[in-house]
């Protein structure tokens, strides 16, 4: 029985580790630290993310929403993610956030800066509409300067057309 | 900056016996056969000037040949040697190798570390000197500029139009892969020589633009974490940020021809509009107010109009408005999307980036939108800038894929002479001709 429990826990750990391998991970891998060695040294109890941690926000809720080509409309998937982001921000009022807007490389530099700004603002507006104080949010556009994926196919472009909510500590900064 | 002294040499005018057609390249003619010329090593008139004598002639030849309008004849073919700057030209020897133009020069060094460069241009088949001989005096480290000035004088005498060789280009130097690219401001001679960096690579920098007299560069930097506009003094490399309202972002700056006003894009919330700022008074004026994206403004050379891009019609298109804002007239109507318009220094054309069916082009059109001509096509060409004489355009070409990189290219406005200028570089801005 004891062995079975361990197996179940290991499965959970692996699932969380897979979660942490999200391409949007930017705050370090707090879930998967046990790794393959976790079985032997018994360090499995660290597997659960604190739901009030920025890591939970970025990995479990998801810090990123995606957009269609040349669009800044919030789609259904994005709406669900942003609703959870808004809920987290409301529950954790000591954090602020910067929302980054990004574009894929198929566009001129200046236009993509303006398009990234539209996407960041669209995500911000949705969070505000869901109860997050405007004063806790700032937007920034990176245009096509910081693609997540470097390849030049639609599969990569789709991941690059995004708004990323980056959590930072401190109220009113 | 070093100073050059320009003096006219006493010229012995040669009366030509047989009048041939005067040497001339018509830049607007549809087919231009490169004009063969000879540029023998300059005469070293003092000890220690030998290296300059060889290098000057080769930079002059590279400038002329690089324009695509001239073809350098190999020095191995020369029958005559130039042994003295003053001795008469043996025209028959240069005719025999079909050199239509002959550039001769001399260089001497002075005790106070300067060099003196003289040159003459000959129309071989008319057996005539073209224009007066000229002399340039400057510090030795500016020898390449003197070669460019010689080449500019040759270009001007044969084409009847201003040159562009004695000029510089400010740009963004790039390292690293697309998703972690480091960027810093660089400046170089128009031909890629004498690269220097103006900023470090700590923050993303974008789209630097020279001031009308080349003393300052205005650009966008993320050093605060947000896109803001900075003005950098080229001589001191000191820089200052333009004050903006908290919570806004600004980018796409460009100087007005008066050097005191700048236009740029300012984003408030989701909306990007064009503003003008007077650098002296700090007074800011909003020039567009539609809910669409308005960006990439560029003044006409007389300062009365601004061309810019907007997606107010649904897609990116080019518009012209009065320099004080107000009603704008759309000028682009072809297929696809148009962006990054830049008014030519001659005032006759607008260069732009066009995006159509997954390809990017650099093109030109008249300022009313007529006569559109695409000069290039690739996976990603963008961001044209004009040579000071309005005859050549430099732009960024980015290649596809994870290993893709940016290279500066130039092309002339007829679409000829496409060539790479500098690797790992983007966002060029051409200076005016240097003084």
XYZ file of C-alpha atoms in Angstrom:
608
model
C 0.000 0.000 0.000
C 2.783 2.316 0.873
C 4.376 1.677 -2.522
C 1.124 2.444 -4.281
C 0.872 5.821 -2.553
C 4.362 6.638 -3.650
C 3.541 5.742 -7.233
C 0.450 7.940 -7.141
C 2.440 10.834 -5.768
C 5.130 10.371 -8.370
C 2.515 10.501 -11.096
C 1.273 13.792 -9.701
C 4.818 15.112 -9.633
C 5.410 14.159 -13.230
C 2.155 15.787 -14.277
C 3.143 18.986 -12.544
C 6.605 18.774 -14.030
C 5.035 18.519 -17.470
C 2.990 21.543 -16.610
C 6.102 23.440 -15.672
C 7.563 22.718 -19.084
C 5.039 25.081 -20.610
C 6.833 27.324 -23.078
C 5.443 30.277 -21.145
C 7.336 29.364 -18.008
C 9.347 32.358 -16.971
C 9.543 32.118 -13.188
C 11.491 28.927 -12.631
C 10.479 25.361 -12.122
C 9.209 25.083 -8.564
C 7.052 22.032 -9.163
C 9.362 19.666 -10.922
C 12.391 20.116 -8.670
C 12.129 16.568 -7.316
C 12.602 15.177 -10.785
C 13.566 11.560 -11.258
C 15.427 11.456 -7.951
C 12.270 12.268 -5.999
C 11.340 8.637 -5.556
C 14.520 7.781 -3.729
C 14.989 10.736 -1.452
C 11.341 11.096 -0.542
C 11.168 14.804 -1.366
C 7.779 14.425 -2.923
C 5.866 16.642 -0.538
C 7.016 19.778 -2.385
C 4.881 18.967 -5.397
C 1.903 21.248 -4.837
C 2.160 24.819 -6.029
C 0.964 27.415 -3.601
C -2.142 28.756 -5.346
C -1.226 32.226 -4.150
C 2.244 32.116 -5.710
C 3.225 33.848 -8.954
C 4.419 30.438 -10.142
C 0.889 29.115 -9.800
C -0.328 32.119 -11.771
C 2.099 31.638 -14.632
C 2.036 27.851 -14.782
C -1.302 26.581 -13.555
C -3.575 29.422 -14.640
C -1.374 30.413 -17.548
C 0.126 33.864 -18.001
C -0.390 33.956 -21.764
C -3.279 34.471 -24.145
C -3.010 34.146 -27.935
C -4.402 36.192 -30.832
C -5.273 35.678 -34.485
C -3.235 37.288 -37.275
C -3.380 41.084 -37.076
C -6.106 40.873 -34.398
C -6.409 41.990 -30.815
C -9.774 40.383 -30.096
C -9.997 38.252 -26.940
C -11.192 34.786 -27.992
C -12.988 32.205 -25.826
C -9.833 30.444 -24.667
C -8.249 33.758 -23.762
C -11.397 34.842 -21.957
C -11.252 31.797 -19.709
C -7.571 32.321 -18.931
C -8.028 36.032 -18.260
C -11.011 35.365 -15.970
C -8.799 33.095 -13.858
C -5.996 35.675 -13.961
C -8.447 38.327 -12.737
C -9.620 36.022 -9.972
C -6.016 35.393 -8.866
C -5.159 39.091 -8.912
C -8.267 39.888 -6.870
C -7.347 37.189 -4.341
C -3.750 38.396 -4.161
C -4.000 42.166 -3.888
C -0.358 42.678 -2.938
C 0.786 41.921 -6.477
C 0.829 44.149 -9.525
C 1.229 43.088 -13.140
C 2.733 44.257 -16.376
C 0.963 42.968 -19.470
C 3.276 42.512 -22.436
C 1.845 42.623 -25.960
C 3.706 40.792 -28.728
C 3.389 40.282 -32.478
C 4.808 37.728 -34.895
C 7.492 38.775 -37.373
C 5.114 39.161 -40.345
C 4.759 42.905 -40.162
C 6.729 46.096 -40.114
C 8.457 47.075 -36.890
C 6.415 50.176 -36.041
C 3.059 48.651 -36.900
C 3.845 45.617 -34.770
C 4.681 47.853 -31.815
C 1.256 49.459 -32.140
C -0.389 46.038 -32.611
C 1.354 44.666 -29.504
C 0.046 47.657 -27.577
C -3.489 46.860 -28.734
C -3.166 43.254 -27.567
C -1.776 44.224 -24.171
C -4.552 46.778 -23.750
C -7.212 44.222 -24.741
C -5.978 41.826 -22.054
C -5.719 44.633 -19.514
C -9.247 45.845 -20.282
C -10.595 42.334 -19.748
C -8.872 42.063 -16.362
C -10.226 45.467 -15.328
C -13.724 44.470 -16.451
C -13.338 41.440 -14.178
C -12.586 43.497 -11.112
C -8.835 44.149 -11.126
C -7.991 47.743 -10.250
C -6.610 49.617 -13.243
C -3.876 51.090 -11.036
C -2.339 47.627 -10.501
C -1.835 46.991 -14.207
C 0.556 48.451 -16.752
C 0.969 47.560 -20.389
C 4.047 47.412 -22.577
C 4.456 46.454 -26.218
C 7.405 44.535 -27.553
C 6.122 44.404 -31.127
C 8.053 41.649 -32.914
C 11.190 42.167 -30.800
C 10.729 39.253 -28.387
C 9.196 36.256 -30.133
C 8.819 33.201 -27.937
C 9.619 30.898 -30.844
C 12.247 31.709 -33.455
C 10.988 29.588 -36.332
C 9.166 31.128 -39.288
C 6.121 28.864 -39.569
C 2.524 29.464 -38.559
C 2.987 27.053 -35.614
C 5.574 29.415 -34.168
C 3.834 32.608 -35.252
C 0.671 31.474 -33.433
C 2.603 31.264 -30.154
C 4.245 34.633 -30.746
C 0.988 36.589 -31.190
C 0.377 36.901 -27.478
C -0.225 38.937 -24.370
C 1.681 37.831 -21.276
C 0.691 38.902 -17.775
C 3.880 39.212 -15.745
C 3.320 39.322 -11.984
C 5.503 41.474 -9.812
C 5.505 42.130 -6.103
C 4.516 45.400 -4.517
C 1.386 47.489 -4.553
C 1.218 50.695 -6.508
C 4.707 50.518 -7.945
C 34.902 65.984 -36.679
C 37.765 67.114 -38.749
C 37.609 69.990 -41.109
C 38.485 69.876 -44.734
C 39.722 72.765 -46.701
C 38.669 72.856 -50.267
C 40.699 74.825 -52.744
C 40.759 75.004 -56.461
C 43.928 74.135 -58.202
C 45.224 76.232 -61.016
C 44.071 74.383 -64.060
C 45.681 74.348 -67.410
C 42.713 73.993 -69.697
C 43.432 71.700 -72.562
C 41.816 72.698 -75.781
C 40.447 69.588 -77.306
C 41.022 68.967 -80.947
C 38.232 66.557 -81.771
C 34.947 67.192 -79.965
C 33.450 63.905 -78.813
C 30.117 63.653 -77.018
C 30.684 65.006 -73.518
C 30.960 62.338 -70.857
C 27.570 61.939 -69.216
C 25.481 59.326 -67.418
C 21.760 60.035 -67.540
C 20.440 58.583 -64.293
C 16.854 58.501 -65.537
C 17.575 56.527 -68.691
C 16.045 53.043 -68.594
C 19.255 51.205 -69.422
C 22.575 52.266 -68.021
C 25.711 50.556 -69.246
C 28.370 50.984 -66.537
C 30.881 53.555 -67.706
C 34.471 52.214 -67.869
C 36.992 54.314 -65.996
C 40.597 54.177 -64.817
C 41.764 55.279 -61.377
C 45.514 54.652 -61.143
C 47.212 54.790 -57.759
C 47.533 58.389 -56.642
C 50.992 59.968 -56.750
C 52.705 59.987 -53.370
C 54.364 63.391 -53.265
C 55.993 62.957 -49.866
C 57.674 60.024 -48.179
C 55.145 58.196 -46.020
C 52.220 58.922 -48.313
C 52.615 55.752 -50.404
C 49.991 53.707 -48.565
C 47.470 56.553 -48.747
C 48.215 56.914 -52.463
C 47.213 53.284 -53.099
C 44.282 53.217 -50.656
C 42.739 56.483 -51.840
C 42.600 55.320 -55.451
C 41.106 51.982 -54.463
C 38.361 53.557 -52.293
C 37.515 56.013 -55.099
C 37.274 53.088 -57.511
C 35.182 51.043 -55.062
C 32.748 53.944 -54.546
C 32.261 54.510 -58.274
C 32.015 50.848 -59.178
C 29.757 50.189 -56.165
C 27.221 52.692 -57.497
C 26.599 50.341 -60.395
C 27.066 53.232 -62.823
C 30.795 52.794 -63.398
C 33.115 49.898 -64.185
C 36.708 50.004 -63.008
C 39.260 48.856 -65.602
C 41.870 46.548 -64.095
C 45.163 48.286 -63.376
C 46.891 45.392 -65.177
C 45.447 46.690 -68.443
C 46.912 50.166 -68.121
C 49.358 51.150 -70.886
C 50.263 54.543 -69.475
C 51.478 55.080 -65.943
C 50.808 58.360 -64.183
C 54.156 59.452 -62.805
C 53.405 63.056 -61.957
C 50.175 64.872 -61.096
C 51.148 67.724 -63.409
C 52.370 65.860 -66.479
C 50.099 65.795 -69.559
C 47.714 62.857 -69.940
C 48.532 60.409 -72.748
C 44.935 60.197 -73.986
C 45.716 57.626 -76.692
C 46.894 55.134 -74.082
C 43.656 55.470 -72.110
C 41.478 55.391 -75.243
C 43.212 52.169 -76.240
C 41.861 50.422 -73.132
C 38.473 52.149 -73.548
C 38.710 54.149 -70.331
C 36.111 56.847 -70.867
C 36.938 58.620 -67.613
C 40.326 58.954 -65.940
C 40.761 59.990 -62.307
C 44.254 61.064 -61.290
C 45.324 62.178 -57.866
C 48.183 63.004 -55.597
C 48.632 62.862 -51.848
C 51.169 64.394 -49.517
C 51.554 64.376 -45.760
C 52.329 67.460 -43.707
C 54.455 67.866 -40.586
C 51.408 68.476 -38.399
C 49.811 65.110 -39.201
C 47.538 66.137 -42.022
C 47.223 64.872 -45.539
C 46.604 66.854 -48.678
C 44.708 65.108 -51.467
C 44.423 66.505 -54.991
C 42.571 65.031 -57.920
C 41.610 65.671 -61.516
C 38.967 64.093 -63.727
C 39.506 63.662 -67.468
C 37.064 62.944 -70.271
C 39.374 60.685 -72.265
C 37.544 60.657 -75.588
C 37.011 64.436 -75.576
C 40.644 64.805 -74.485
C 39.496 67.289 -71.914
C 39.656 67.841 -68.181
C 36.177 67.785 -66.579
C 35.872 70.650 -64.129
C 38.622 72.074 -61.997
C 41.080 70.062 -59.996
C 40.226 69.989 -56.294
C 42.323 69.728 -53.154
C 41.221 68.399 -49.752
C 43.146 68.880 -46.535
C 42.319 66.925 -43.399
C 43.645 64.726 -40.626
C 45.133 61.407 -41.693
C 42.438 59.370 -39.944
C 39.900 60.957 -42.283
C 41.596 59.708 -45.446
C 38.627 57.535 -46.439
C 36.345 60.568 -46.303
C 38.678 62.363 -48.704
C 38.459 59.427 -51.097
C 34.648 59.584 -50.794
C 34.748 63.322 -51.546
C 36.799 62.663 -54.670
C 34.318 59.986 -55.753
C 31.364 62.303 -55.013
C 32.942 64.992 -57.210
C 33.450 62.495 -60.038
C 29.884 61.197 -59.674
C 28.466 64.729 -59.709
C 30.465 65.848 -62.722
C 29.443 62.845 -64.792
C 25.795 62.478 -63.691
C 24.974 66.116 -63.002
C 23.493 65.103 -59.645
C 24.700 65.216 -56.048
C 26.781 62.343 -54.712
C 26.278 60.201 -51.599
C 29.618 58.559 -50.832
C 30.780 60.929 -48.065
C 27.951 59.987 -45.722
C 27.293 57.757 -42.737
C 24.554 55.371 -41.690
C 23.230 54.877 -38.170
C 21.630 51.481 -37.611
C 20.934 48.733 -35.076
C 23.712 46.162 -34.688
C 22.326 42.738 -33.815
C 23.652 39.575 -32.180
C 21.974 36.405 -31.012
C 18.978 34.365 -32.167
C 15.615 35.882 -33.050
C 14.030 35.101 -29.698
C 16.896 36.490 -27.604
C 18.387 39.114 -29.838
C 20.686 41.807 -28.466
C 20.559 45.211 -30.123
C 22.746 48.293 -29.917
C 23.137 51.449 -31.946
C 25.926 51.421 -34.494
C 27.198 53.987 -36.950
C 29.319 53.327 -40.037
C 30.419 54.882 -43.293
C 27.843 54.414 -46.065
C 29.890 51.469 -47.386
C 30.074 49.628 -44.047
C 33.576 50.789 -43.061
C 34.507 52.423 -39.740
C 31.849 50.767 -37.590
C 31.405 52.236 -34.116
C 28.847 51.536 -31.399
C 26.885 54.334 -29.758
C 25.126 52.325 -27.018
C 25.678 49.037 -25.229
C 23.364 46.068 -25.692
C 21.682 46.278 -22.264
C 18.319 47.391 -23.656
C 16.482 46.913 -26.948
C 17.015 49.897 -29.254
C 15.024 50.496 -32.431
C 14.911 52.639 -35.553
C 17.535 55.373 -35.040
C 17.184 58.454 -37.287
C 19.722 61.160 -38.021
C 18.940 64.824 -37.466
C 18.936 66.937 -40.649
C 22.569 67.968 -40.164
C 23.704 64.645 -38.713
C 24.679 65.978 -35.276
C 22.052 63.971 -33.343
C 20.301 60.630 -33.511
C 16.741 60.076 -32.271
C 15.694 56.505 -31.462
C 13.524 54.240 -29.320
C 14.998 52.415 -26.328
C 13.630 50.034 -23.699
C 16.162 51.045 -21.076
C 13.321 52.054 -18.703
C 11.533 48.768 -19.448
C 9.085 50.611 -21.716
C 9.575 52.053 -25.211
C 10.625 55.678 -24.913
C 12.330 58.123 -27.236
C 15.894 59.297 -26.700
C 18.029 61.919 -28.402
C 21.731 61.145 -28.621
C 24.443 63.663 -29.392
C 26.748 62.026 -31.933
C 29.931 63.810 -30.846
C 29.615 63.305 -27.081
C 27.392 60.168 -27.169
C 25.427 61.845 -24.355
C 21.704 61.109 -24.464
C 18.473 62.310 -22.895
C 14.998 60.860 -22.756
C 12.050 62.838 -24.075
C 9.568 63.438 -21.278
C 6.297 61.621 -21.705
C 3.077 61.130 -19.794
C 3.159 58.250 -17.309
C 1.568 55.098 -18.674
C 2.130 55.971 -22.326
C 4.623 54.493 -24.786
C 6.359 56.314 -27.611
C 8.291 55.141 -30.667
C 8.882 55.756 -34.407
C 10.492 59.198 -33.938
C 11.829 61.270 -36.818
C 13.201 64.796 -37.060
C 11.497 67.603 -38.940
C 13.696 69.356 -41.532
C 14.082 72.275 -39.079
C 15.936 69.967 -36.653
C 13.883 71.272 -33.705
C 10.584 69.499 -34.086
C 10.224 65.731 -33.966
C 7.245 63.581 -34.914
C 6.580 60.202 -33.336
C 3.906 57.729 -32.308
C 2.439 57.832 -28.837
C 0.314 54.990 -27.480
C -2.323 55.623 -24.839
C -4.270 52.518 -23.905
C -4.847 50.631 -27.136
C -4.632 53.655 -29.425
C -1.534 54.886 -31.261
C -1.509 58.415 -32.722
C 1.071 60.776 -34.195
C 2.368 63.698 -32.166
C 4.857 66.488 -32.716
C 7.213 67.709 -30.009
C 9.301 70.855 -30.104
C 12.641 69.893 -28.562
C 13.361 73.439 -27.363
C 10.039 74.385 -25.779
C 8.809 70.891 -24.905
C 5.458 71.797 -26.445
C 3.573 68.768 -27.705
C 0.878 68.767 -30.410
C -1.386 65.861 -31.337
C -1.544 65.516 -35.128
C -3.886 62.535 -35.612
C -6.849 61.451 -33.500
C -8.452 58.415 -35.088
C -8.927 55.226 -33.040
C -6.775 53.409 -35.641
C -3.009 52.836 -35.572
C -1.150 55.878 -36.898
C 2.613 55.525 -37.004
C 5.858 55.868 -39.002
C 5.563 59.606 -39.782
C 8.071 61.247 -42.152
C 8.262 64.908 -43.208
C 8.458 66.221 -46.752
C 11.841 67.944 -47.236
C 10.175 71.387 -47.202
C 8.567 70.567 -43.853
C 5.002 71.332 -44.965
C 3.620 67.779 -45.121
C 3.873 64.445 -43.308
C 3.465 61.006 -44.858
C 2.492 58.241 -42.424
C 0.800 54.864 -42.207
C -2.611 54.122 -40.743
C -4.944 51.134 -40.609
C -8.043 53.372 -40.430
C -9.322 51.773 -43.654
C -8.938 48.286 -42.149
C -5.404 47.590 -43.364
C -2.095 49.440 -43.230
C -2.036 52.144 -45.928
C -0.116 55.354 -46.619
C -1.553 58.834 -46.037
C -0.331 62.409 -46.468
C -1.436 65.198 -44.152
C -0.476 68.774 -43.474
C 2.453 69.159 -41.065
C 0.013 70.622 -38.535
C -2.306 67.613 -38.766
C -5.905 67.594 -39.912
C -7.458 65.856 -42.881
C -5.264 63.177 -44.457
C -5.293 61.910 -48.037
C -4.732 58.235 -48.732
C -2.066 57.671 -51.392
C -1.607 53.861 -51.518
C -4.235 51.833 -53.360
C -2.453 48.734 -54.666
C -2.915 45.210 -53.369
C -1.541 44.392 -49.946
C -0.402 46.474 -47.000
C 1.856 49.520 -47.057
C 3.989 50.819 -44.203
C 7.120 52.753 -43.157
C 6.822 55.574 -45.730
C 9.829 57.871 -46.105
C 9.792 61.062 -48.162
C 12.782 61.335 -50.513
C 15.288 64.180 -49.996
C 14.494 65.404 -53.537
C 10.812 65.581 -52.577
C 9.691 63.600 -55.602
C 9.068 60.112 -54.209
C 7.962 58.171 -51.149
C 9.762 54.919 -50.352
C 7.774 52.282 -48.452
C 7.526 48.682 -47.311
C 4.840 46.637 -49.012
C 3.493 43.336 -47.751
C 1.528 41.224 -50.201
C 0.805 37.491 -50.467
C 3.339 36.620 -47.800
C 6.212 38.543 -49.419
C 7.762 41.873 -48.490
C 8.916 44.536 -50.938
C 10.689 47.855 -50.845
C 9.089 50.216 -53.325
C 8.745 53.824 -54.362
C 5.765 55.866 -55.561
C 5.207 59.492 -56.397
C 3.942 61.564 -53.492
C 0.382 61.440 -54.877
C 0.571 57.632 -54.935
C 0.989 57.258 -58.699
C 3.803 55.395 -60.432
C 4.276 52.650 -57.836
C 7.429 50.616 -58.509
C 8.594 47.651 -56.427
C 12.391 47.438 -56.173
C 12.885 44.252 -54.129
C 11.123 41.089 -53.003
C 12.003 38.685 -50.197
C 10.766 36.895 -47.096
C 11.091 40.154 -45.150
C 12.353 43.490 -46.501
C 11.475 46.609 -44.536
C 12.383 50.093 -43.371
C 13.806 52.048 -46.359
C 16.105 55.057 -45.924
C 17.249 57.454 -48.647
C 20.785 58.277 -49.745
C 21.374 62.048 -49.562
C 20.936 62.392 -53.323
C 17.637 60.499 -53.451
C 18.995 57.922 -55.903
C 19.724 54.950 -53.633
C 17.756 53.275 -50.847
C 19.086 51.197 -47.962
C 16.818 48.816 -46.024
C 16.714 45.758 -43.739
C 16.430 42.224 -45.125
C 15.666 39.510 -42.580
C 15.928 35.847 -43.472
C 13.457 33.194 -42.327
C 13.755 30.563 -39.670
C 15.453 30.031 -36.343
C 18.845 30.858 -37.824
C 17.499 33.915 -39.623
C 19.388 37.185 -39.360
C 19.159 40.772 -40.540
C 21.393 42.364 -43.173
C 21.461 45.899 -44.542
C 21.030 46.049 -48.318
C 21.059 48.888 -50.781
C 19.350 49.209 -54.148
C 19.004 52.105 -56.533
C 15.574 53.557 -57.273
C 15.386 51.841 -60.627
C 15.728 48.477 -58.850
C 19.299 47.925 -60.049
C 22.448 47.237 -58.096
C 20.946 45.336 -55.152
C 23.749 44.470 -52.722
C 24.472 43.622 -49.102
C 26.133 46.388 -47.096
C 26.381 45.137 -43.511
C 25.541 41.797 -41.883
C 23.754 41.449 -38.541
C 22.266 44.910 -38.771
C 18.798 46.475 -39.134
C 16.931 49.790 -39.233
C 19.385 51.918 -41.241
C 19.133 55.703 -41.416
C 21.293 57.524 -43.946
C 22.923 60.806 -42.924
C 23.025 63.893 -45.124
C 26.242 64.447 -47.076
C 28.964 65.294 -44.580
C 30.519 68.746 -44.660
